Coordinates of C-alpha atoms in Angstrom, one line a residue:
M1 CA 7.6 -21.0 -45.2
K2 CA 5.0 -19.2 -43.2
L3 CA 5.9 -16.9 -40.5
W4 CA 5.0 -19.4 -37.7
R5 CA 7.4 -22.0 -39.2
A6 CA 10.0 -19.3 -39.5
A7 CA 9.9 -18.4 -36.0
L8 CA 9.9 -22.1 -34.9
W9 CA 12.7 -22.9 -36.9
L10 CA 15.1 -20.4 -35.0
F11 CA 14.3 -22.3 -31.9
L12 CA 14.6 -25.8 -33.3
P13 CA 17.8 -28.1 -32.6
G14 CA 19.8 -28.6 -35.9
M15 CA 18.6 -32.1 -36.1
A16 CA 15.1 -31.1 -36.4
R17 CA 15.9 -28.5 -39.2
C18 CA 16.5 -31.2 -41.8
M19 CA 13.1 -32.3 -41.3
E20 CA 10.4 -32.3 -44.1
P21 CA 7.9 -29.6 -43.8
V22 CA 5.0 -32.0 -43.1
S23 CA 7.0 -33.7 -40.5
L24 CA 8.0 -30.3 -39.0
S25 CA 4.3 -29.2 -38.7
L26 CA 3.6 -32.6 -36.8
G27 CA 6.6 -32.3 -34.9
A28 CA 6.1 -28.7 -34.0
I29 CA 2.8 -29.6 -32.4
S30 CA 4.4 -32.2 -30.4
I31 CA 6.9 -29.6 -29.0
I32 CA 5.0 -26.6 -28.8
A33 CA 1.9 -28.2 -27.2
P34 CA 3.5 -29.1 -24.1
L35 CA 5.4 -25.8 -24.0
F36 CA 2.0 -23.8 -24.7
S37 CA 0.3 -25.7 -22.0
Y38 CA 3.1 -25.2 -19.4
Y39 CA 3.5 -21.4 -19.9
W40 CA -0.4 -20.7 -20.5
F41 CA -1.6 -22.5 -17.6
R42 CA 1.0 -22.7 -14.8
G43 CA 0.5 -19.1 -14.0
S44 CA 3.0 -17.3 -12.0
P45 CA 4.4 -19.4 -8.8
H46 CA 3.9 -16.5 -6.4
D47 CA 0.2 -15.6 -8.0
C48 CA -1.9 -17.4 -4.9
K49 CA 0.0 -16.7 -1.7
P50 CA -0.9 -19.5 1.0
L51 CA -1.9 -18.1 4.2
E52 CA 1.0 -19.7 5.9
R53 CA 3.2 -17.4 4.3
A54 CA 2.9 -14.6 6.7
I55 CA 3.0 -11.3 5.1
N56 CA 6.3 -9.2 5.6
T57 CA 5.1 -6.5 8.1
T58 CA 8.7 -4.7 8.0
A59 CA 8.5 -4.5 4.2
L60 CA 4.5 -3.3 4.7
Q61 CA 5.6 -0.5 7.6
V62 CA 8.5 0.5 5.3
D63 CA 6.2 1.1 2.4
F64 CA 3.6 3.1 4.7
D65 CA 6.1 4.8 6.1
D66 CA 7.5 6.3 2.6
K67 CA 4.3 6.8 0.9
I68 CA 1.5 7.4 3.5
Y69 CA 1.6 10.6 5.2
G70 CA -0.5 11.7 8.8
Q71 CA -2.6 8.6 9.0
H72 CA -1.0 7.0 12.0
L73 CA -4.6 5.1 12.8
A74 CA -4.6 3.6 9.2
R75 CA -1.2 2.5 9.4
L76 CA -1.6 0.7 13.0
V77 CA -4.6 -1.0 12.2
V78 CA -3.8 -2.3 8.7
L79 CA -0.5 -3.4 10.1
K80 CA -1.4 -5.2 12.9
G81 CA -4.9 -6.5 11.6
V82 CA -3.5 -7.8 8.4
S83 CA -0.4 -9.4 9.9
G84 CA -2.6 -11.0 12.6
F85 CA -4.8 -12.4 10.1
M86 CA -2.2 -13.6 7.5
K87 CA -0.3 -15.5 10.3
N88 CA -3.6 -17.1 11.6
K89 CA -3.7 -20.5 9.7
N90 CA -7.4 -21.3 10.8
P91 CA -9.0 -18.1 10.9
K92 CA -12.7 -17.9 11.6
K93 CA -14.0 -15.4 9.0
P94 CA -12.7 -13.2 6.2
L95 CA -10.5 -10.3 7.0
T96 CA -13.2 -7.1 6.3
L97 CA -12.0 -3.7 6.7
S98 CA -13.6 -0.5 6.0
F99 CA -11.7 2.4 5.2
H100 CA -13.6 6.0 5.6
G101 CA -12.4 9.6 5.0
W102 CA -12.7 12.3 2.6
T103 CA -10.9 12.1 -1.0
G104 CA -7.4 12.2 -1.1
T105 CA -6.5 11.2 2.1
G106 CA -4.9 7.6 1.0
K107 CA -7.7 5.0 1.3
N108 CA -7.1 3.9 -2.4
Y109 CA -3.2 3.9 -1.8
V110 CA -3.3 1.9 1.2
S111 CA -5.4 -0.8 -0.5
Q112 CA -2.9 -0.9 -3.1
I113 CA 0.3 -0.9 -1.2
L114 CA -1.8 -3.8 0.7
A115 CA -2.2 -5.8 -2.5
K116 CA 1.2 -5.2 -3.7
N117 CA 2.9 -6.7 -0.4
I118 CA 0.4 -9.9 -0.6
Y119 CA 0.7 -10.5 -4.3
P120 CA 3.8 -9.1 -6.5
D121 CA 1.5 -7.8 -9.3
G122 CA -0.4 -6.0 -6.9
M123 CA -3.5 -4.4 -8.3
N124 CA -2.8 -6.3 -11.6
S125 CA -2.8 -9.7 -10.0
Q126 CA -5.7 -12.0 -11.0
F127 CA -6.1 -12.8 -7.4
V128 CA -6.9 -8.9 -6.6
H129 CA -10.7 -8.1 -7.6
Q130 CA -11.7 -4.3 -7.5
F131 CA -15.3 -2.9 -7.9
V132 CA -15.9 0.6 -8.3
A133 CA -19.5 1.3 -7.7
T134 CA -20.4 4.1 -10.4
L135 CA -18.6 1.8 -13.0
H136 CA -19.6 -1.8 -12.3
F137 CA -23.1 -0.9 -10.5
P138 CA -24.7 2.0 -12.2
H139 CA -28.1 1.1 -12.8
A140 CA -30.5 0.8 -9.8
H141 CA -33.2 -1.3 -12.2
L142 CA -30.4 -4.1 -12.5
I143 CA -29.7 -4.5 -8.7
D144 CA -30.8 -8.1 -9.0
K145 CA -28.5 -8.9 -11.9
Y146 CA -25.6 -7.1 -10.3
K147 CA -26.3 -9.4 -6.9
D148 CA -25.9 -12.2 -8.7
Q149 CA -22.7 -11.3 -10.8
L150 CA -21.2 -10.2 -7.8
Q151 CA -21.6 -13.4 -5.7
A152 CA -20.4 -15.5 -9.2
Q153 CA -17.3 -13.2 -9.2
I154 CA -16.5 -13.5 -5.7
R155 CA -17.2 -17.6 -5.9
N156 CA -15.2 -18.1 -8.9
G157 CA -12.4 -15.7 -7.5
V158 CA -12.2 -17.8 -3.9
K159 CA -12.2 -21.1 -5.7
A160 CA -9.3 -19.9 -7.8
C161 CA -7.4 -18.6 -4.8
E162 CA -8.8 -18.9 -1.0
T163 CA -6.5 -15.6 -0.2
S164 CA -8.2 -13.4 -3.1
I165 CA -8.6 -9.7 -2.3
F166 CA -11.7 -7.9 -3.1
I167 CA -11.7 -4.3 -2.8
F168 CA -15.1 -1.9 -3.3
D169 CA -14.6 1.4 -4.0
E170 CA -17.1 4.3 -3.7
V171 CA -19.1 2.1 -1.5
D172 CA -21.0 5.4 -0.4
K173 CA -22.3 5.4 -4.0
M174 CA -23.4 1.9 -3.8
L175 CA -27.0 1.0 -4.5
P176 CA -28.6 0.3 -1.1
G177 CA -29.1 -3.3 -0.3
L178 CA -26.4 -4.4 -3.1
I179 CA -23.7 -5.1 -0.4
D180 CA -25.8 -7.3 1.6
A181 CA -25.3 -9.7 -1.5
I182 CA -21.7 -10.6 -0.3
K183 CA -23.2 -11.1 3.7
P184 CA -22.6 -14.7 3.4
F185 CA -19.1 -14.5 2.1
L186 CA -18.3 -12.6 4.8
D187 CA -19.9 -14.5 7.8
Y188 CA -18.5 -17.4 10.1
Y189 CA -19.4 -20.2 7.8
E190 CA -16.8 -22.9 7.8
N191 CA -17.9 -23.3 4.1
I192 CA -20.9 -22.6 1.3
D193 CA -21.3 -24.9 -0.9
G194 CA -18.0 -26.7 -0.3
V195 CA -16.1 -23.4 -0.9
S196 CA -14.4 -21.8 2.2
Y197 CA -14.1 -17.8 2.2
R198 CA -12.4 -17.7 5.6
K199 CA -8.9 -16.7 4.3
A200 CA -10.0 -14.0 1.7
I201 CA -9.8 -10.2 2.5
F202 CA -12.7 -7.6 1.9
I203 CA -11.8 -3.9 1.7
F204 CA -14.2 -1.1 1.6
L205 CA -13.6 2.2 0.4
S206 CA -15.8 5.1 1.3
N207 CA -16.1 8.9 2.0
T208 CA -19.0 8.4 4.5
G209 CA -17.9 9.7 8.2
G210 CA -15.4 12.1 6.4
G211 CA -17.1 15.0 8.0
K212 CA -17.1 13.2 11.8
I213 CA -13.5 12.2 11.3
S214 CA -12.6 15.9 10.1
E215 CA -14.7 17.5 13.1
L216 CA -13.0 15.1 15.5
A217 CA -9.4 16.0 13.9
L218 CA -10.3 20.0 14.0
D219 CA -11.4 19.7 17.9
F220 CA -8.0 18.2 18.8
W221 CA -6.4 20.8 16.8
K222 CA -8.3 23.8 18.5
N223 CA -7.5 22.0 22.0
G224 CA -3.8 21.8 21.4
K225 CA -3.7 18.2 21.1
K226 CA -1.5 16.2 18.5
R227 CA -3.4 14.3 15.9
E228 CA -1.3 11.3 16.7
D229 CA -3.0 11.6 20.0
I230 CA -6.4 10.7 18.4
K231 CA -7.4 7.1 18.9
L232 CA -9.3 4.4 17.0
S233 CA -11.8 4.5 19.8
D234 CA -12.3 7.9 19.4
V235 CA -14.2 7.4 16.1
E236 CA -14.8 3.9 15.4
H237 CA -18.2 3.8 16.7
H238 CA -19.3 6.8 15.0
L239 CA -17.9 5.6 11.6
S240 CA -20.3 2.4 12.1
L241 CA -23.1 4.5 13.3
S242 CA -23.0 6.9 10.5
A243 CA -22.3 3.9 7.9
F244 CA -25.4 2.3 8.9
N245 CA -27.7 5.0 9.1
K246 CA -27.0 7.0 6.4
K247 CA -28.9 6.1 3.2
E248 CA -26.1 7.3 1.0
S249 CA -23.3 5.2 2.8
G250 CA -23.9 1.8 1.0
F251 CA -24.0 -0.1 4.1
W252 CA -27.4 1.9 5.1
H253 CA -29.3 -0.8 7.4
S254 CA -26.8 -3.2 6.1
S255 CA -26.6 -6.7 7.7
L256 CA -22.8 -6.5 7.5
I257 CA -23.1 -3.8 10.5
D258 CA -26.0 -5.4 12.0
K259 CA -24.3 -8.4 12.4
N260 CA -20.7 -7.2 13.3
L261 CA -19.0 -8.6 10.3
I262 CA -16.8 -5.7 9.7
D263 CA -13.6 -6.3 11.7
Y264 CA -12.2 -2.5 11.3
F265 CA -13.5 0.7 10.8
V266 CA -10.7 2.5 9.6
P267 CA -10.6 6.4 9.9
F268 CA -8.2 8.4 7.4
L269 CA -7.6 11.8 8.7
P270 CA -7.7 15.2 6.7
L271 CA -4.3 15.9 5.6
E272 CA -2.6 19.1 6.9
F273 CA -0.2 21.6 4.9
E274 CA 2.9 19.7 5.9
H275 CA 1.5 16.2 4.8
V276 CA 0.3 17.8 1.4
K277 CA 4.2 19.1 0.8
M278 CA 5.0 15.3 1.4
C279 CA 3.0 14.2 -1.1
V280 CA 4.5 17.0 -3.7
R281 CA 7.9 15.7 -2.9
A282 CA 7.1 12.1 -3.1
E283 CA 5.5 13.2 -6.6
L284 CA 8.7 14.8 -8.0
Q285 CA 11.1 12.0 -6.6
H286 CA 8.7 9.6 -8.6
R287 CA 9.3 11.5 -12.0
G288 CA 12.7 11.6 -11.4
H289 CA 13.2 15.4 -10.5
A290 CA 15.3 17.0 -7.9
V291 CA 13.2 18.3 -5.1
N292 CA 13.0 22.0 -5.1
D293 CA 11.5 23.1 -1.8
A294 CA 10.4 26.5 -3.2
L295 CA 8.2 24.6 -6.0
V296 CA 7.1 22.2 -3.1
T297 CA 5.7 25.0 -1.1
K298 CA 4.1 27.0 -4.1
V299 CA 2.3 23.7 -5.3
A300 CA 1.2 23.0 -1.4
K301 CA 0.0 26.5 -0.8
E302 CA -2.1 26.3 -4.0
M303 CA -4.5 23.6 -2.6
T304 CA -7.7 24.4 -0.9
F305 CA -7.7 24.5 2.8
Y306 CA -10.3 24.8 5.5
P307 CA -11.6 26.2 7.7
K308 CA -11.5 29.2 5.7
E309 CA -10.0 31.3 8.5
E310 CA -7.3 28.7 9.9
R311 CA -6.5 26.8 6.6
V312 CA -5.7 23.7 8.4
Y313 CA -6.9 20.9 6.4
S314 CA -6.5 20.3 2.7
V315 CA -9.9 20.0 1.1
K316 CA -8.8 17.5 -1.4
G317 CA -6.0 15.9 0.4
C318 CA -3.2 15.2 -2.0
K319 CA -5.8 14.3 -4.8
V320 CA -4.7 17.0 -7.1
V321 CA -0.9 17.4 -6.5
T322 CA -0.3 15.4 -9.8
A323 CA -2.3 17.9 -11.7
K324 CA -0.8 21.0 -9.9
L325 CA 2.7 19.6 -10.9
D326 CA 1.9 18.7 -14.5
Y327 CA 1.3 22.5 -14.8
Y328 CA 4.6 23.8 -13.3
L329 CA 6.7 20.9 -15.0

């Protein structure tokens, strides 16, 4: 008996096991086909979350409190912006967030947490689509092809699930003009060719504006003010101008900014020594190790900080904490 028949034999009721091999084969098809169709095509019942099922704001806030450090503005904007959008049964346009700040400050982490709180499979969900500029769009001479591919992927993604999430990483490394290919999907159209994009979420991650954000944070620190006193209004306008005017931003002269299609420019502040220590503790707990305060401090002190004299902010945020712990553990 062939392997697949042997496997099937185990799952058949006793009477079916008495059938002739030919009958068994035909019977197997009639039994397996519906099951195959059911499990293959039905997907997870939680895959495409309807907009009416509002996001659990409390759970999202707990995740931010436990895993995101020193980013009061990002927490506030994402919590309010996303929860308000998800509760709106008839939004006028997709939700569009643009995250800005130096590497290691939590931009990717926040987008991952957000995806996880909307879809149980998080970044592995078939309705969460991630594009990395240097990986997916590396060649300038292929920009027209990239535009067509990008539009097709967004169109097919939203057809499959109206609440799809699209994450664009390394936007500052994206080919100039490429991002404008998705402008129609972010606009106030009721539908485009019969497809509505109003319930989708678009997130852009960029290092653009990191210098301005750091400068502002440092000014607050020098003047004895708390970082929590920094307001979104203090930096949001500067971020939009920086993104629009810098050719390396990916948004250079982009209609997304010119037409005010980005709902929130979200600043990610540089991380201080205490925030880096929090990252080390969290990583130790994630690996199942007891938290050793001496080790936490030692790893944090090995990070590079700026300005050189004051050593206030981590140059790489929490980016290399994992590698540092690998060395010690």
